Amino acid sequence: MKKVSVSFLASKDEQRDILKINRSTADYVHVDVMDGKFVKKKHKPYKMLYKMGNFLNKRLDVHLMEKNPLKHINYFASLNTEYITIHVELDKVDKYIDLIKQYGIKCGLAINPDTDVSILLPYLSKIDMVLVMGVNPGLPGQEFIDDTIKKILKIKKIIVSKKVKVKISVDGGVDAEVAKRLDFVDIIVSGSYVTNSDDFSEAVENLRENASRNTKKAKE
Ligand code: DX5
Ligand code: ZN
């Protein structure tokens, strides 16, 4: 079954919305960390999440939009983290992948809309997930870039041909309509569509259902 990871970057009250994600049918809390260098804005929710401690019952899917992600790799390794994702556009990608794997945490590589998929090739045997950006990173509530669909297809083909076990996730601009086109996506990340809704579980299930439509049809 496809997983849904909810970002609270668009939230007006982050703690309240994290608790609402906790109580919903979402699979993960997607944590966006921004350094003000790799992307313009800053967002550093580690301390808040640390303080929430046992109130946080969903596993974290951490997305580091940072030029130097070292500190936050170490910090988030001490929380209930399933994935730590860094950007493939950085220098020393290998070093960060190794550190994440040393902690026994699954490693994701995020790829920006303007970056060619070939950049992923050297790392595919070492990572667990590719996070395909559907928008330029840095802000929630942007419109999904259509070309992302072609990119997902290309990445899926590479993963199949290389026989590697790498999941595909997509992040940015995903609402229920966009989800209908996300056939090959294993983990759907969504922010404002869910946190602006009245019923988080309903929004999460709309995403899951819509992204699974074609898989279901093929089985019938
Ligand atoms: C964008 C972030 C996303 C974003 C998702 O830079 O990485 O996680 O907050 O929010 P929506 O779904 O509103 O684009
Ligand atoms: Zn993100």
PDB file of C-alpha atoms in Angstrom, residues 31-109:
ATOM      1  CA  VAL A  31       9.914  17.273   8.590  1.00  0.00           C
ATOM      2  CA  ASP A  32      11.247  20.068   6.368  1.00  0.00           C
ATOM      3  CA  VAL A  33      14.516  21.561   7.605  1.00  0.00           C
ATOM      4  CA  MET A  34      15.732  24.714   5.817  1.00  0.00           C
ATOM      5  CA  ASP A  35      19.016  26.519   6.423  1.00  0.00           C
ATOM      6  CA  GLY A  36      18.488  29.895   4.698  1.00  0.00           C
ATOM      7  CA  LYS A  37      21.371  28.992   2.311  1.00  0.00           C
ATOM      8  CA  PHE A  38      20.395  25.956   0.236  1.00  0.00           C
ATOM      9  CA  VAL A  39      16.947  27.562   0.175  1.00  0.00           C
ATOM     10  CA  LYS A  40      16.098  31.146   1.125  1.00  0.00           C
ATOM     11  CA  LYS A  41      13.997  30.560   4.213  1.00  0.00           C
ATOM     12  CA  LYS A  42      14.902  29.018   7.523  1.00  0.00           C
ATOM     13  CA  HIS A  43      12.891  26.304   9.244  1.00  0.00           C
ATOM     14  CA  LYS A  44      14.459  24.449  12.138  1.00  0.00           C
ATOM     15  CA  PRO A  45      11.851  22.390  13.973  1.00  0.00           C
ATOM     16  CA  TYR A  46      14.239  19.941  15.686  1.00  0.00           C
ATOM     17  CA  LYS A  47      13.975  21.409  19.212  1.00  0.00           C
ATOM     18  CA  MET A  48      10.198  21.527  19.089  1.00  0.00           C
ATOM     19  CA  LEU A  49      10.009  17.895  17.920  1.00  0.00           C
ATOM     20  CA  TYR A  50      12.537  16.837  20.555  1.00  0.00           C
ATOM     21  CA  LYS A  51      10.421  18.472  23.271  1.00  0.00           C
ATOM     22  CA  MET A  52       7.271  16.736  22.053  1.00  0.00           C
ATOM     23  CA  GLY A  53       9.006  13.457  22.926  1.00  0.00           C
ATOM     24  CA  ASN A  54       6.507  10.695  23.504  1.00  0.00           C
ATOM     25  CA  PHE A  55       3.647  12.730  22.076  1.00  0.00           C
ATOM     26  CA  LEU A  56       5.127  12.025  18.669  1.00  0.00           C
ATOM     27  CA  ASN A  57       3.916   8.578  17.757  1.00  0.00           C
ATOM     28  CA  LYS A  58       4.415   8.689  13.978  1.00  0.00           C
ATOM     29  CA  ARG A  59       7.807   7.996  12.511  1.00  0.00           C
ATOM     30  CA  LEU A  60       9.619  10.939  10.976  1.00  0.00           C
ATOM     31  CA  ASP A  61      10.474  11.375   7.310  1.00  0.00           C
ATOM     32  CA  VAL A  62      13.105  14.103   7.506  1.00  0.00           C
ATOM     33  CA  HIS A  63      13.894  16.299   4.492  1.00  0.00           C
ATOM     34  CA  LEU A  64      17.083  18.316   4.970  1.00  0.00           C
ATOM     35  CA  MET A  65      17.270  21.314   2.629  1.00  0.00           C
ATOM     36  CA  GLU A  66      20.695  22.341   3.874  1.00  0.00           C
ATOM     37  CA  LYS A  67      24.135  22.944   2.385  1.00  0.00           C
ATOM     38  CA  ASN A  68      25.686  21.242   5.366  1.00  0.00           C
ATOM     39  CA  PRO A  69      23.249  18.665   6.750  1.00  0.00           C
ATOM     40  CA  LEU A  70      25.751  17.053   9.162  1.00  0.00           C
ATOM     41  CA  LYS A  71      24.357  18.475  12.417  1.00  0.00           C
ATOM     42  CA  HIS A  72      20.759  17.621  11.659  1.00  0.00           C
ATOM     43  CA  ILE A  73      21.650  14.100  10.511  1.00  0.00           C
ATOM     44  CA  ASN A  74      23.128  13.577  13.971  1.00  0.00           C
ATOM     45  CA  TYR A  75      20.203  15.255  15.760  1.00  0.00           C
ATOM     46  CA  PHE A  76      17.411  13.467  13.928  1.00  0.00           C
ATOM     47  CA  ALA A  77      19.152  10.113  14.321  1.00  0.00           C
ATOM     48  CA  SER A  78      18.207  10.352  18.016  1.00  0.00           C
ATOM     49  CA  LEU A  79      14.473  10.731  17.294  1.00  0.00           C
ATOM     50  CA  ASN A  80      11.955   8.224  15.940  1.00  0.00           C
ATOM     51  CA  THR A  81      13.207   8.705  12.387  1.00  0.00           C
ATOM     52  CA  GLU A  82      12.639   6.286   9.509  1.00  0.00           C
ATOM     53  CA  TYR A  83      14.086   8.323   6.631  1.00  0.00           C
ATOM     54  CA  ILE A  84      16.646  11.099   6.423  1.00  0.00           C
ATOM     55  CA  THR A  85      16.780  12.703   2.985  1.00  0.00           C
ATOM     56  CA  ILE A  86      19.538  15.017   1.790  1.00  0.00           C
ATOM     57  CA  HIS A  87      19.814  16.762  -1.573  1.00  0.00           C
ATOM     58  CA  VAL A  88      21.757  15.095  -4.400  1.00  0.00           C
ATOM     59  CA  GLU A  89      22.922  18.558  -5.555  1.00  0.00           C
ATOM     60  CA  LEU A  90      25.304  18.830  -2.553  1.00  0.00           C
ATOM     61  CA  ASP A  91      29.036  18.105  -2.422  1.00  0.00           C
ATOM     62  CA  LYS A  92      30.089  15.077  -0.340  1.00  0.00           C
ATOM     63  CA  VAL A  93      26.831  13.220  -0.892  1.00  0.00           C
ATOM     64  CA  ASP A  94      28.631   9.904  -0.284  1.00  0.00           C
ATOM     65  CA  LYS A  95      29.839  11.009   3.121  1.00  0.00           C
ATOM     66  CA  TYR A  96      26.318  11.955   4.266  1.00  0.00           C
ATOM     67  CA  ILE A  97      24.778   8.742   2.907  1.00  0.00           C
ATOM     68  CA  ASP A  98      27.350   6.715   4.834  1.00  0.00           C
ATOM     69  CA  LEU A  99      26.651   8.598   8.062  1.00  0.00           C
ATOM     70  CA  ILE A 100      22.878   8.124   7.758  1.00  0.00           C
ATOM     71  CA  LYS A 101      23.342   4.402   7.035  1.00  0.00           C
ATOM     72  CA  GLN A 102      25.722   4.049   9.994  1.00  0.00           C
ATOM     73  CA  TYR A 103      22.842   5.092  12.227  1.00  0.00           C
ATOM     74  CA  GLY A 104      20.698   2.333  10.702  1.00  0.00           C
ATOM     75  CA  ILE A 105      18.348   4.925   9.239  1.00  0.00           C
ATOM     76  CA  LYS A 106      16.973   4.736   5.709  1.00  0.00           C
ATOM     77  CA  CYS A 107      18.546   7.254   3.376  1.00  0.00           C
ATOM     78  CA  GLY A 108      16.762   9.327   0.762  1.00  0.00           C
ATOM     79  CA  LEU A 109      18.169  11.557  -1.964  1.00  0.00           C
TER      80      LEU A 109
END
